[in-house]
Amino acid sequence: MIRRVLIILSAALMLLGLIVLTWGFRDLPIDERPEWMVVQMVIWPLAALGLVELFRLWRYARQGLRIHVDRWRLLSHGVPALLVVAVPSGSFTQWFGPGSVWALLDFPTAKVMAAFWLAATLWGSWEVML
């Protein structure tokens, strides 16, 4: 029962986060994105997905199973995702030029998708071992 409530609560948090992020990006030019949006882009998916994952991991640990962190996945997926989310808008354009495909990583859509990528990587990197 508690698991189902947490799943519903995590879905509600994800929707709320999407609304807040979209509302914040709606009227702003790309180069005027305030830094609090970076924090929200990371915190909302982590909190929403983490509610379910923490309960699942806690339940496994209570059953006596070992929990292992996949550090390679955290390094290979988490660092690039965090880089895209945390780097200020316009940085990729400055580094690689406006005609580069890398400049697309400055757009808010890419930053939000990278935040979800980071959240999925962080929570998916925990494995249960016998």
Short mmCIF file of C-alpha atoms in Angstrom, two decimals:
data_model
loop_
_atom_site.label_atom_id
_atom_site.label_comp_id
_atom_site.label_asym_id
_atom_site.label_seq_id
_atom_site.Cartn_x
_atom_site.Cartn_y
_atom_site.Cartn_z
CA MET A 1 0.00 0.00 0.00
CA ILE A 2 2.77 2.45 0.93
CA ARG A 3 4.59 1.67 -2.33
CA ARG A 4 1.52 2.55 -4.38
CA VAL A 5 1.08 5.83 -2.53
CA LEU A 6 4.76 6.67 -3.14
CA ILE A 7 4.39 5.89 -6.84
CA ILE A 8 1.36 8.20 -7.09
CA LEU A 9 3.18 10.88 -5.08
CA SER A 10 6.26 10.62 -7.29
CA ALA A 11 4.10 11.00 -10.43
CA ALA A 12 2.45 14.08 -8.93
CA LEU A 13 5.86 15.56 -8.08
CA MET A 14 7.09 14.90 -11.61
CA LEU A 15 4.07 16.69 -13.10
CA LEU A 16 4.53 19.61 -10.72
CA GLY A 17 8.20 19.82 -11.64
CA LEU A 18 7.41 19.82 -15.36
CA ILE A 19 4.89 22.61 -14.86
CA VAL A 20 7.32 24.70 -12.82
CA LEU A 21 10.14 24.21 -15.33
CA THR A 22 7.95 24.94 -18.33
CA TRP A 23 6.49 28.00 -16.64
CA GLY A 24 9.98 29.26 -15.87
CA PHE A 25 11.21 28.80 -19.46
CA ARG A 26 8.09 30.14 -21.13
CA ASP A 27 8.96 33.82 -21.49
CA LEU A 28 12.72 33.84 -21.06
CA PRO A 29 15.29 34.14 -23.80
CA ILE A 30 17.79 31.28 -23.65
CA ASP A 31 20.61 33.42 -22.31
CA GLU A 32 18.57 34.81 -19.41
CA ARG A 33 17.80 31.53 -17.64
CA PRO A 34 18.27 32.05 -13.89
CA GLU A 35 20.41 29.57 -11.99
CA TRP A 36 17.56 28.42 -9.75
CA MET A 37 16.17 26.63 -12.81
CA VAL A 38 19.31 24.49 -12.95
CA VAL A 39 18.73 23.45 -9.36
CA GLN A 40 15.08 22.65 -10.06
CA MET A 41 15.95 20.68 -13.18
CA VAL A 42 18.11 18.41 -11.07
CA ILE A 43 16.06 18.27 -7.86
CA TRP A 44 12.61 17.54 -9.30
CA PRO A 45 13.43 14.35 -11.21
CA LEU A 46 15.70 13.14 -8.41
CA ALA A 47 13.00 13.63 -5.80
CA ALA A 48 10.17 12.18 -7.86
CA LEU A 49 12.04 9.10 -9.07
CA GLY A 50 13.87 8.75 -5.78
CA LEU A 51 10.72 8.33 -3.72
CA VAL A 52 9.99 5.01 -5.38
CA GLU A 53 13.59 3.85 -5.69
CA LEU A 54 14.55 4.58 -2.09
CA PHE A 55 11.62 2.59 -0.78
CA ARG A 56 12.51 -0.33 -3.07
CA LEU A 57 16.17 -0.31 -2.02
CA TRP A 58 15.26 -0.01 1.65
CA ARG A 59 12.95 -3.02 1.34
CA TYR A 60 15.71 -5.10 -0.28
CA ALA A 61 18.22 -4.10 2.39
CA ARG A 62 15.75 -5.09 5.10
CA GLN A 63 15.49 -8.52 3.49
CA GLY A 64 19.25 -8.93 3.90
CA LEU A 65 20.30 -8.32 0.30
CA ARG A 66 23.42 -6.29 -0.51
CA ILE A 67 23.09 -3.13 -2.55
CA HIS A 68 25.88 -2.34 -5.00
CA VAL A 69 26.57 0.96 -6.77
CA ASP A 70 27.55 0.75 -10.44
CA ARG A 71 30.28 3.41 -10.40
CA TRP A 72 31.10 2.99 -14.10
CA ARG A 73 27.53 3.86 -15.04
CA LEU A 74 27.59 6.86 -12.71
CA LEU A 75 30.80 8.06 -14.31
CA SER A 76 29.93 7.40 -17.95
CA HIS A 77 26.32 8.60 -17.83
CA GLY A 78 26.05 10.79 -14.74
CA VAL A 79 28.97 13.13 -15.42
CA PRO A 80 27.92 14.05 -19.00
CA ALA A 81 24.31 14.53 -17.91
CA LEU A 82 25.37 16.72 -14.99
CA LEU A 83 27.63 18.71 -17.31
CA VAL A 84 24.79 19.47 -19.72
CA VAL A 85 22.47 20.46 -16.87
CA ALA A 86 24.91 22.53 -14.83
CA VAL A 87 26.82 24.43 -17.52
CA PRO A 88 25.32 27.91 -18.05
CA SER A 89 23.31 28.44 -21.21
CA GLY A 90 25.39 29.65 -24.09
CA SER A 91 28.53 27.81 -22.99
CA PHE A 92 28.33 25.09 -25.63
CA THR A 93 27.69 27.75 -28.28
CA GLN A 94 30.77 29.66 -27.17
CA TRP A 95 32.95 26.57 -26.99
CA PHE A 96 31.92 24.91 -30.27
CA GLY A 97 30.34 27.72 -32.31
CA PRO A 98 26.72 28.52 -33.17
CA GLY A 99 26.68 26.23 -36.23
CA SER A 100 27.77 23.18 -34.26
CA VAL A 101 25.37 20.44 -33.20
CA TRP A 102 26.87 20.80 -29.70
CA ALA A 103 25.27 24.26 -29.48
CA LEU A 104 21.89 22.52 -29.28
CA LEU A 105 22.81 21.45 -25.75
CA ASP A 106 22.27 25.05 -24.65
CA PHE A 107 18.52 24.87 -25.27
CA PRO A 108 16.21 24.43 -22.27
CA THR A 109 14.75 21.25 -23.73
CA ALA A 110 18.18 19.61 -23.78
CA LYS A 111 18.82 20.72 -20.23
CA VAL A 112 15.54 19.28 -18.96
CA MET A 113 16.12 16.01 -20.82
CA ALA A 114 19.63 15.85 -19.34
CA ALA A 115 18.14 16.31 -15.87
CA PHE A 116 15.91 13.29 -16.42
CA TRP A 117 18.91 11.41 -17.79
CA LEU A 118 20.84 12.28 -14.65
CA ALA A 119 17.98 11.20 -12.38
CA ALA A 120 17.52 7.89 -14.21
CA THR A 121 21.27 7.27 -14.07
CA LEU A 122 21.54 8.02 -10.36
CA TRP A 123 18.63 5.83 -9.37
CA GLY A 124 19.30 3.11 -11.93
CA SER A 125 22.90 2.66 -10.80
CA TRP A 126 21.94 0.81 -7.64
CA GLU A 127 21.91 -2.95 -8.05
CA VAL A 128 20.73 -5.63 -5.65
CA MET A 129 23.23 -8.44 -5.07
CA LEU A 130 22.57 -11.79 -3.47
#
